[in-house]
Structure formats: C-alpha cells, structure tokens
Amino acid sequence: MEIDYAEVGSRIKHRRKELGMSQEKLAELIDVSVPHMSNIENGKTRFSLQVLVDLTNALKTTPDVLLLQEADCREKTRCLILREIDCVLADCTPAQMTLIEEVVRNTRQVLKEYDRAMKQKEK
C-alpha cells in the first residue's frame, strides 16, 4: 500500500487547525522548519517515522488517525473518543492506568449484562 502524503498532509493540517495551532507553532513543537512543515502539509515531502511520532504527540492524536482514511461515521467517532481518552490518560501513573483499565472492563461487563436484560424484557 502506497502512502498518499497529500492525504496525510491534509489530515495533519486539519488536526492542527482543530487545535487552533499555527503552522509555525507546530513546526517549532516538532523541531522542523516552517517551509518543511508547509511541505509536509501540502504532501510535497515525505517524512521520517520520528517526525510522525512527533506530529502525533504535538497534535494529541495517534498515527492511525493521520495515516489512514477513517472508513465510516462509527469508526470516526471511535477515533475521536480514543483520541480524547488518550489525552486524559497522558499524565496518569501506571497504578492509575491499571485502575482505569479495571474500571473500563467492569463498566463494559455491566453494559453487556444490561443489554442482555433489556433483550429479555423485549421478549
């Protein structure tokens, strides 16, 4: 699969604007020149894996959001939620992360049980 750098650049630009960030600020955050940042956003240049990592950190997103076309509304919503969760979890300690994981698993189990109970009521 060939990477469409113009599409990736467009997604980078869109995310930067969502955050209200200037191109100059993003270039500074990822330690590249403003012309290089412009070339990335316009799909005129390829960039390294390190630049991708720096971009995802600066833009508070994930590589898949920048690299892949979001297939449908449900997937887009999922990506947005995961991005927000990632931002919330960014400064958690390992112990807090473990606790949050347990809370999420338990909540999901309760939701499954609720769905089963609702289906039983419908019958």
Coordinates of C-alpha atoms in Angstrom, one line a residue:
M1 CA 0.0 0.0 0.0
E2 CA 1.4 3.3 -1.1
I3 CA 1.2 6.2 1.4
D4 CA -0.7 9.2 0.0
Y5 CA 1.3 12.0 1.5
A6 CA -1.1 14.7 0.2
E7 CA -4.0 13.0 2.1
V8 CA -1.8 12.6 5.2
G9 CA -0.7 16.2 5.0
S10 CA -4.3 17.3 4.7
R11 CA -5.2 15.4 7.8
I12 CA -2.3 16.9 9.7
K13 CA -3.4 20.4 8.6
H14 CA -7.0 19.7 9.6
R15 CA -6.0 18.4 13.1
R16 CA -3.6 21.4 13.6
K17 CA -6.5 23.8 12.8
E18 CA -8.8 21.9 15.1
L19 CA -6.4 22.6 17.9
G20 CA -6.2 26.3 16.9
M21 CA -2.4 25.9 16.3
S22 CA -0.4 27.8 13.8
Q23 CA 1.9 26.1 11.3
E24 CA 4.8 27.9 12.9
K25 CA 3.9 26.6 16.4
L26 CA 3.6 23.0 15.1
A27 CA 6.9 23.3 13.3
E28 CA 8.5 24.5 16.5
L29 CA 7.0 21.7 18.5
I30 CA 8.3 19.0 16.2
D31 CA 11.6 20.8 15.6
V32 CA 11.4 21.3 11.8
S33 CA 11.5 24.5 9.7
V34 CA 8.3 26.2 8.7
P35 CA 8.9 25.6 5.0
H36 CA 9.4 21.9 5.8
M37 CA 6.1 21.8 7.8
S38 CA 4.4 23.5 4.9
N39 CA 5.7 20.9 2.5
I40 CA 4.5 18.1 4.9
E41 CA 1.0 19.6 5.0
N42 CA 0.9 20.0 1.2
G43 CA 2.1 16.5 0.6
K44 CA 5.3 17.7 -1.2
T45 CA 7.7 15.9 1.0
R46 CA 8.0 12.5 2.7
F47 CA 8.8 12.5 6.4
S48 CA 10.5 10.2 8.8
L49 CA 9.0 7.9 11.4
Q50 CA 10.4 10.2 14.1
V51 CA 8.6 13.2 12.6
L52 CA 5.3 11.1 12.5
V53 CA 5.8 10.3 16.2
D54 CA 6.5 14.0 17.0
L55 CA 3.4 15.0 15.0
T56 CA 1.1 12.6 16.8
N57 CA 2.4 13.9 20.1
A58 CA 2.1 17.5 19.2
L59 CA -1.3 17.1 17.7
K60 CA -2.6 14.9 20.5
T61 CA -3.6 12.1 18.2
T62 CA -2.5 8.7 17.0
P63 CA -0.6 7.6 13.9
D64 CA -3.6 5.7 12.5
V65 CA -5.7 8.9 12.6
L66 CA -3.1 10.7 10.5
L67 CA -2.1 7.9 8.2
L68 CA -5.4 6.1 7.5
Q69 CA -8.7 7.2 6.0
E70 CA -11.4 6.9 8.5
A71 CA -13.9 4.4 7.0
D72 CA -17.2 5.4 8.4
C73 CA -19.0 7.5 11.0
R74 CA -18.8 4.9 13.7
E75 CA -15.1 4.5 13.2
K76 CA -14.6 8.2 13.1
T77 CA -16.5 8.6 16.4
R78 CA -14.4 5.8 17.9
C79 CA -11.2 7.5 16.8
L80 CA -12.3 10.8 18.3
I81 CA -13.2 9.1 21.6
L82 CA -9.9 7.2 21.7
R83 CA -8.0 10.4 21.0
E84 CA -9.8 12.2 23.9
I85 CA -9.2 9.2 26.2
D86 CA -5.5 9.3 25.3
C87 CA -5.3 13.0 26.2
V88 CA -7.0 12.3 29.5
L89 CA -4.7 9.4 30.3
A90 CA -1.5 11.2 29.3
D91 CA -0.4 12.1 32.8
C92 CA -1.6 9.0 34.7
T93 CA 0.7 6.9 36.7
P94 CA 1.0 3.2 35.9
A95 CA -1.1 2.4 39.0
Q96 CA -3.8 4.8 37.9
M97 CA -3.7 3.3 34.4
T98 CA -4.3 -0.2 35.9
L99 CA -7.2 1.0 37.9
I100 CA -8.8 2.8 34.9
E101 CA -8.4 -0.3 32.9
E102 CA -10.2 -2.3 35.5
V103 CA -13.0 0.3 35.7
V104 CA -13.4 0.2 31.9
R105 CA -13.6 -3.6 31.9
N106 CA -16.1 -3.7 34.7
T107 CA -18.2 -1.0 33.1
R108 CA -18.2 -2.9 29.8
Q109 CA -19.3 -6.1 31.6
V110 CA -22.2 -4.2 33.3
L111 CA -23.3 -2.8 29.9
K112 CA -23.3 -6.3 28.4
E113 CA -25.5 -7.5 31.3
Y114 CA -27.8 -4.6 30.9
D115 CA -28.2 -5.3 27.2
R116 CA -29.0 -8.9 27.9
A117 CA -31.6 -7.9 30.5
M118 CA -33.2 -5.4 28.1
K119 CA -33.4 -8.1 25.4
Q120 CA -35.1 -10.4 27.8
K121 CA -37.7 -7.7 28.7
E122 CA -38.4 -7.3 25.0
K123 CA -39.4 -11.0 24.7

